[in-house]
Amino acid sequence: MLFFQRSLLPIFNARQIPRIFNRIPSIPSALSIPNVRSFQNSSILMRTLNQSMKKKNKNASNAKQQQSLSLEGGPFRRGVCTRVFTVKPKKPNSAVRKVARVRLSSGRFVTAYIPGIGHNAQEHAVVLVRGGRAQDCPGVQYHIIRGVYDIAGVVGRVSSRSKYGVKKPKTT
């Protein structure tokens, strides 16, 4: 580099050359690294789904929402409860969440949340599992659908009945 810079300059005496080289800016080393941030594992070109939609980029379809792997592309999967137990939620919440370990028809084992107040889930009960995590329970990535197969709907539920498998009450 020094030889290259000296060859571009007109011929000066030995005292003038150091003064001239002090004024020539050096190329920062960060410019030579292409598209990589210093302390990041990802490249600068990665973006979220919302950012891709704003840009109207043709590659926006690559930023899809992640699907539940154990459902193997379908919306639901039938399974059999192997264990019904409770877990404590993450901080700052405090409760006892009801969950079940389920062996799906695909052969995979998942932990699924049982929504609603009270349940009749037991070991060997056949259940229908959908995707969707319980936000404050670590490792719980699936929900059991109430009112299908062996899991009864929530007793006494009046509002949001479709989410808890409750039939419309008869009015007399």
PDB file of C-alpha atoms in Angstrom:
ATOM      1  CA  MET A   1       0.000   0.000   0.000  1.00  0.00           C
ATOM      2  CA  LEU A   2       2.815   2.371   0.871  1.00  0.00           C
ATOM      3  CA  PHE A   3       4.532   1.689  -2.427  1.00  0.00           C
ATOM      4  CA  PHE A   4       1.266   2.291  -4.305  1.00  0.00           C
ATOM      5  CA  GLN A   5       0.656   5.646  -2.610  1.00  0.00           C
ATOM      6  CA  ARG A   6       4.217   6.838  -3.196  1.00  0.00           C
ATOM      7  CA  SER A   7       4.016   5.983  -6.883  1.00  0.00           C
ATOM      8  CA  LEU A   8       0.891   8.145  -7.378  1.00  0.00           C
ATOM      9  CA  LEU A   9       2.438  11.238  -5.819  1.00  0.00           C
ATOM     10  CA  PRO A  10       4.772  13.565  -7.658  1.00  0.00           C
ATOM     11  CA  ILE A  11       8.368  13.321  -6.614  1.00  0.00           C
ATOM     12  CA  PHE A  12       9.061  15.229  -3.385  1.00  0.00           C
ATOM     13  CA  ASN A  13      12.046  15.421  -1.187  1.00  0.00           C
ATOM     14  CA  ALA A  14      12.272  13.158   1.876  1.00  0.00           C
ATOM     15  CA  ARG A  15      10.926  15.748   4.356  1.00  0.00           C
ATOM     16  CA  GLN A  16       7.644  16.406   2.504  1.00  0.00           C
ATOM     17  CA  ILE A  17       6.484  12.807   2.071  1.00  0.00           C
ATOM     18  CA  PRO A  18       5.650  12.043   5.730  1.00  0.00           C
ATOM     19  CA  ARG A  19       3.599  15.249   5.968  1.00  0.00           C
ATOM     20  CA  ILE A  20       1.551  14.318   2.895  1.00  0.00           C
ATOM     21  CA  PHE A  21       0.891  10.756   4.081  1.00  0.00           C
ATOM     22  CA  ASN A  22      -0.516  12.079   7.358  1.00  0.00           C
ATOM     23  CA  ARG A  23      -3.286  13.803   5.390  1.00  0.00           C
ATOM     24  CA  ILE A  24      -4.313  10.742   3.337  1.00  0.00           C
ATOM     25  CA  PRO A  25      -7.183   8.964   5.130  1.00  0.00           C
ATOM     26  CA  SER A  26      -6.714   5.268   5.655  1.00  0.00           C
ATOM     27  CA  ILE A  27      -9.460   2.810   4.644  1.00  0.00           C
ATOM     28  CA  PRO A  28     -11.261   1.534   7.747  1.00  0.00           C
ATOM     29  CA  SER A  29     -11.138  -2.208   8.204  1.00  0.00           C
ATOM     30  CA  ALA A  30     -14.909  -2.377   8.878  1.00  0.00           C
ATOM     31  CA  LEU A  31     -15.648  -1.520   5.240  1.00  0.00           C
ATOM     32  CA  SER A  32     -13.875  -4.605   4.019  1.00  0.00           C
ATOM     33  CA  ILE A  33     -16.263  -6.964   5.905  1.00  0.00           C
ATOM     34  CA  PRO A  34     -19.360  -7.545   3.722  1.00  0.00           C
ATOM     35  CA  ASN A  35     -22.817  -7.486   5.348  1.00  0.00           C
ATOM     36  CA  VAL A  36     -21.832  -8.819   8.768  1.00  0.00           C
ATOM     37  CA  ARG A  37     -22.370  -7.111  12.095  1.00  0.00           C
ATOM     38  CA  SER A  38     -19.589  -7.324  14.636  1.00  0.00           C
ATOM     39  CA  PHE A  39     -21.344  -9.096  17.499  1.00  0.00           C
ATOM     40  CA  GLN A  40     -24.266 -10.701  15.667  1.00  0.00           C
ATOM     41  CA  ASN A  41     -24.734 -14.181  14.235  1.00  0.00           C
ATOM     42  CA  SER A  42     -27.120 -12.980  11.540  1.00  0.00           C
ATOM     43  CA  SER A  43     -26.474 -10.879   8.484  1.00  0.00           C
ATOM     44  CA  ILE A  44     -27.815  -7.374   7.956  1.00  0.00           C
ATOM     45  CA  LEU A  45     -30.160  -8.607   5.226  1.00  0.00           C
ATOM     46  CA  MET A  46     -32.447 -10.554   7.609  1.00  0.00           C
ATOM     47  CA  ARG A  47     -35.723  -8.847   8.465  1.00  0.00           C
ATOM     48  CA  THR A  48     -39.058  -9.536  10.100  1.00  0.00           C
ATOM     49  CA  LEU A  49     -42.338 -10.277   8.358  1.00  0.00           C
ATOM     50  CA  ASN A  50     -43.638  -6.746   9.001  1.00  0.00           C
ATOM     51  CA  GLN A  51     -40.496  -5.196   7.572  1.00  0.00           C
ATOM     52  CA  SER A  52     -40.783  -7.370   4.486  1.00  0.00           C
ATOM     53  CA  MET A  53     -44.420  -6.403   3.967  1.00  0.00           C
ATOM     54  CA  LYS A  54     -43.576  -2.694   4.204  1.00  0.00           C
ATOM     55  CA  LYS A  55     -40.828  -3.047   1.617  1.00  0.00           C
ATOM     56  CA  LYS A  56     -43.123  -5.003  -0.749  1.00  0.00           C
ATOM     57  CA  ASN A  57     -40.162  -7.172  -1.552  1.00  0.00           C
ATOM     58  CA  LYS A  58     -40.604 -10.227  -3.747  1.00  0.00           C
ATOM     59  CA  ASN A  59     -38.840 -12.273  -1.060  1.00  0.00           C
ATOM     60  CA  ALA A  60     -41.487 -11.430   1.556  1.00  0.00           C
ATOM     61  CA  SER A  61     -42.912 -14.950   1.332  1.00  0.00           C
ATOM     62  CA  ASN A  62     -39.671 -16.297   2.810  1.00  0.00           C
ATOM     63  CA  ALA A  63     -40.455 -14.678   6.184  1.00  0.00           C
ATOM     64  CA  LYS A  64     -43.443 -16.887   7.036  1.00  0.00           C
ATOM     65  CA  GLN A  65     -44.692 -17.573  10.524  1.00  0.00           C
ATOM     66  CA  GLN A  66     -43.217 -20.726  11.983  1.00  0.00           C
ATOM     67  CA  GLN A  67     -45.529 -23.747  11.906  1.00  0.00           C
ATOM     68  CA  SER A  68     -45.865 -26.359  14.621  1.00  0.00           C
ATOM     69  CA  LEU A  69     -43.463 -29.125  13.682  1.00  0.00           C
ATOM     70  CA  SER A  70     -45.221 -32.008  15.404  1.00  0.00           C
ATOM     71  CA  LEU A  71     -48.501 -31.367  13.564  1.00  0.00           C
ATOM     72  CA  GLU A  72     -46.646 -32.084  10.293  1.00  0.00           C
ATOM     73  CA  GLY A  73     -48.358 -29.355   8.282  1.00  0.00           C
ATOM     74  CA  GLY A  74     -51.922 -30.052   9.426  1.00  0.00           C
ATOM     75  CA  PRO A  75     -54.119 -27.952  11.707  1.00  0.00           C
ATOM     76  CA  PHE A  76     -54.750 -30.703  14.283  1.00  0.00           C
ATOM     77  CA  ARG A  77     -53.399 -34.075  15.332  1.00  0.00           C
ATOM     78  CA  ARG A  78     -55.069 -36.815  17.376  1.00  0.00           C
ATOM     79  CA  GLY A  79     -53.168 -38.139  20.348  1.00  0.00           C
ATOM     80  CA  VAL A  80     -53.329 -40.184  23.535  1.00  0.00           C
ATOM     81  CA  CYS A  81     -52.551 -38.717  26.953  1.00  0.00           C
ATOM     82  CA  THR A  82     -49.657 -40.504  28.607  1.00  0.00           C
ATOM     83  CA  ARG A  83     -49.456 -38.294  31.688  1.00  0.00           C
ATOM     84  CA  VAL A  84     -51.602 -35.483  33.123  1.00  0.00           C
ATOM     85  CA  PHE A  85     -49.845 -33.104  35.503  1.00  0.00           C
ATOM     86  CA  THR A  86     -49.457 -29.451  36.512  1.00  0.00           C
ATOM     87  CA  VAL A  87     -46.694 -26.906  35.989  1.00  0.00           C
ATOM     88  CA  LYS A  88     -45.943 -23.523  37.510  1.00  0.00           C
ATOM     89  CA  PRO A  89     -45.809 -20.525  35.146  1.00  0.00           C
ATOM     90  CA  LYS A  90     -42.831 -18.235  34.654  1.00  0.00           C
ATOM     91  CA  LYS A  91     -42.364 -15.063  36.668  1.00  0.00           C
ATOM     92  CA  PRO A  92     -44.186 -12.846  37.495  1.00  0.00           C
ATOM     93  CA  ASN A  93     -47.259 -15.111  37.208  1.00  0.00           C
ATOM     94  CA  SER A  94     -48.296 -17.505  39.933  1.00  0.00           C
ATOM     95  CA  ALA A  95     -50.729 -20.375  39.353  1.00  0.00           C
ATOM     96  CA  VAL A  96     -50.971 -24.099  38.705  1.00  0.00           C
ATOM     97  CA  ARG A  97     -51.425 -24.761  34.992  1.00  0.00           C
ATOM     98  CA  LYS A  98     -52.911 -28.088  33.879  1.00  0.00           C
ATOM     99  CA  VAL A  99     -50.962 -29.797  31.098  1.00  0.00           C
ATOM    100  CA  ALA A 100     -50.746 -33.261  29.566  1.00  0.00           C
ATOM    101  CA  ARG A 101     -48.003 -35.235  27.888  1.00  0.00           C
ATOM    102  CA  VAL A 102     -49.520 -36.525  24.641  1.00  0.00           C
ATOM    103  CA  ARG A 103     -48.312 -39.151  22.176  1.00  0.00           C
ATOM    104  CA  LEU A 104     -49.524 -37.954  18.780  1.00  0.00           C
ATOM    105  CA  SER A 105     -50.655 -40.195  15.933  1.00  0.00           C
ATOM    106  CA  SER A 106     -47.450 -39.203  14.143  1.00  0.00           C
ATOM    107  CA  GLY A 107     -45.479 -40.871  16.944  1.00  0.00           C
ATOM    108  CA  ARG A 108     -44.110 -37.685  18.500  1.00  0.00           C
ATOM    109  CA  PHE A 109     -44.516 -36.761  22.156  1.00  0.00           C
ATOM    110  CA  VAL A 110     -45.606 -33.202  22.995  1.00  0.00           C
ATOM    111  CA  THR A 111     -46.707 -31.291  26.080  1.00  0.00           C
ATOM    112  CA  ALA A 112     -50.136 -29.688  25.589  1.00  0.00           C
ATOM    113  CA  TYR A 113     -52.037 -27.182  27.707  1.00  0.00           C
ATOM    114  CA  ILE A 114     -55.568 -28.008  28.895  1.00  0.00           C
ATOM    115  CA  PRO A 115     -57.596 -24.755  28.757  1.00  0.00           C
ATOM    116  CA  GLY A 116     -60.561 -23.862  30.932  1.00  0.00           C
ATOM    117  CA  ILE A 117     -61.534 -24.416  34.543  1.00  0.00           C
ATOM    118  CA  GLY A 118     -61.564 -28.098  35.496  1.00  0.00           C
ATOM    119  CA  HIS A 119     -61.085 -31.064  33.180  1.00  0.00           C
ATOM    120  CA  ASN A 120     -61.701 -34.805  32.961  1.00  0.00           C
ATOM    121  CA  ALA A 121     -58.424 -35.683  31.234  1.00  0.00           C
ATOM    122  CA  GLN A 122     -56.844 -38.933  32.395  1.00  0.00           C
ATOM    123  CA  GLU A 123     -54.101 -41.209  31.209  1.00  0.00           C
ATOM    124  CA  HIS A 124     -55.047 -43.027  27.943  1.00  0.00           C
ATOM    125  CA  ALA A 125     -57.659 -40.353  27.072  1.00  0.00           C
ATOM    126  CA  VAL A 126     -57.879 -39.631  23.330  1.00  0.00           C
ATOM    127  CA  VAL A 127     -57.509 -35.908  22.619  1.00  0.00           C
ATOM    128  CA  LEU A 128     -57.254 -33.522  19.673  1.00  0.00           C
ATOM    129  CA  VAL A 129     -54.196 -31.245  19.738  1.00  0.00           C
ATOM    130  CA  ARG A 130     -53.751 -27.899  17.964  1.00  0.00           C
ATOM    131  CA  GLY A 131     -50.776 -25.562  17.770  1.00  0.00           C
ATOM    132  CA  GLY A 132     -50.345 -22.518  19.982  1.00  0.00           C
ATOM    133  CA  ARG A 133     -48.165 -22.176  23.023  1.00  0.00           C
ATOM    134  CA  ALA A 134     -49.108 -21.371  26.585  1.00  0.00           C
ATOM    135  CA  GLN A 135     -47.294 -18.057  26.947  1.00  0.00           C
ATOM    136  CA  ASP A 136     -46.168 -18.416  30.552  1.00  0.00           C
ATOM    137  CA  CYS A 137     -45.422 -22.163  30.634  1.00  0.00           C
ATOM    138  CA  PRO A 138     -41.976 -23.190  29.409  1.00  0.00           C
ATOM    139  CA  GLY A 139     -41.969 -26.043  26.901  1.00  0.00           C
ATOM    140  CA  VAL A 140     -45.743 -26.056  26.338  1.00  0.00           C
ATOM    141  CA  GLN A 141     -46.198 -25.416  22.598  1.00  0.00           C
ATOM    142  CA  TYR A 142     -49.620 -27.013  21.977  1.00  0.00           C
ATOM    143  CA  HIS A 143     -53.245 -26.786  23.164  1.00  0.00           C
ATOM    144  CA  ILE A 144     -55.796 -29.553  23.698  1.00  0.00           C
ATOM    145  CA  ILE A 145     -59.183 -28.840  22.121  1.00  0.00           C
ATOM    146  CA  ARG A 146     -62.034 -29.174  24.592  1.00  0.00           C
ATOM    147  CA  GLY A 147     -65.283 -30.957  23.676  1.00  0.00           C
ATOM    148  CA  VAL A 148     -63.665 -33.371  21.175  1.00  0.00           C
ATOM    149  CA  TYR A 149     -63.029 -37.100  21.752  1.00  0.00           C
ATOM    150  CA  ASP A 150     -62.600 -37.931  25.452  1.00  0.00           C
ATOM    151  CA  ILE A 151     -62.159 -34.376  26.793  1.00  0.00           C
ATOM    152  CA  ALA A 152     -65.459 -32.790  27.835  1.00  0.00           C
ATOM    153  CA  GLY A 153     -66.269 -29.111  27.415  1.00  0.00           C
ATOM    154  CA  VAL A 154     -66.039 -26.667  30.303  1.00  0.00           C
ATOM    155  CA  VAL A 155     -69.051 -27.066  32.589  1.00  0.00           C
ATOM    156  CA  GLY A 156     -71.097 -23.905  33.135  1.00  0.00           C
ATOM    157  CA  ARG A 157     -69.319 -21.855  30.489  1.00  0.00           C
ATOM    158  CA  VAL A 158     -71.558 -19.119  28.997  1.00  0.00           C
ATOM    159  CA  SER A 159     -69.211 -16.799  27.084  1.00  0.00           C
ATOM    160  CA  SER A 160     -66.622 -17.821  24.472  1.00  0.00           C
ATOM    161  CA  ARG A 161     -68.253 -21.262  24.301  1.00  0.00           C
ATOM    162  CA  SER A 162     -66.711 -22.218  20.966  1.00  0.00           C
ATOM    163  CA  LYS A 163     -63.219 -22.039  22.469  1.00  0.00           C
ATOM    164  CA  TYR A 164     -64.124 -24.420  25.289  1.00  0.00           C
ATOM    165  CA  GLY A 165     -66.349 -26.986  23.537  1.00  0.00           C
ATOM    166  CA  VAL A 166     -69.663 -26.005  25.137  1.00  0.00           C
ATOM    167  CA  LYS A 167     -72.972 -26.475  23.319  1.00  0.00           C
ATOM    168  CA  LYS A 168     -75.523 -23.665  23.234  1.00  0.00           C
ATOM    169  CA  PRO A 169     -77.715 -23.811  26.344  1.00  0.00           C
ATOM    170  CA  LYS A 170     -81.370 -24.623  25.717  1.00  0.00           C
ATOM    171  CA  THR A 171     -83.766 -21.813  26.586  1.00  0.00           C
ATOM    172  CA  THR A 172     -87.159 -22.825  27.949  1.00  0.00           C
TER     173      THR A 172
END
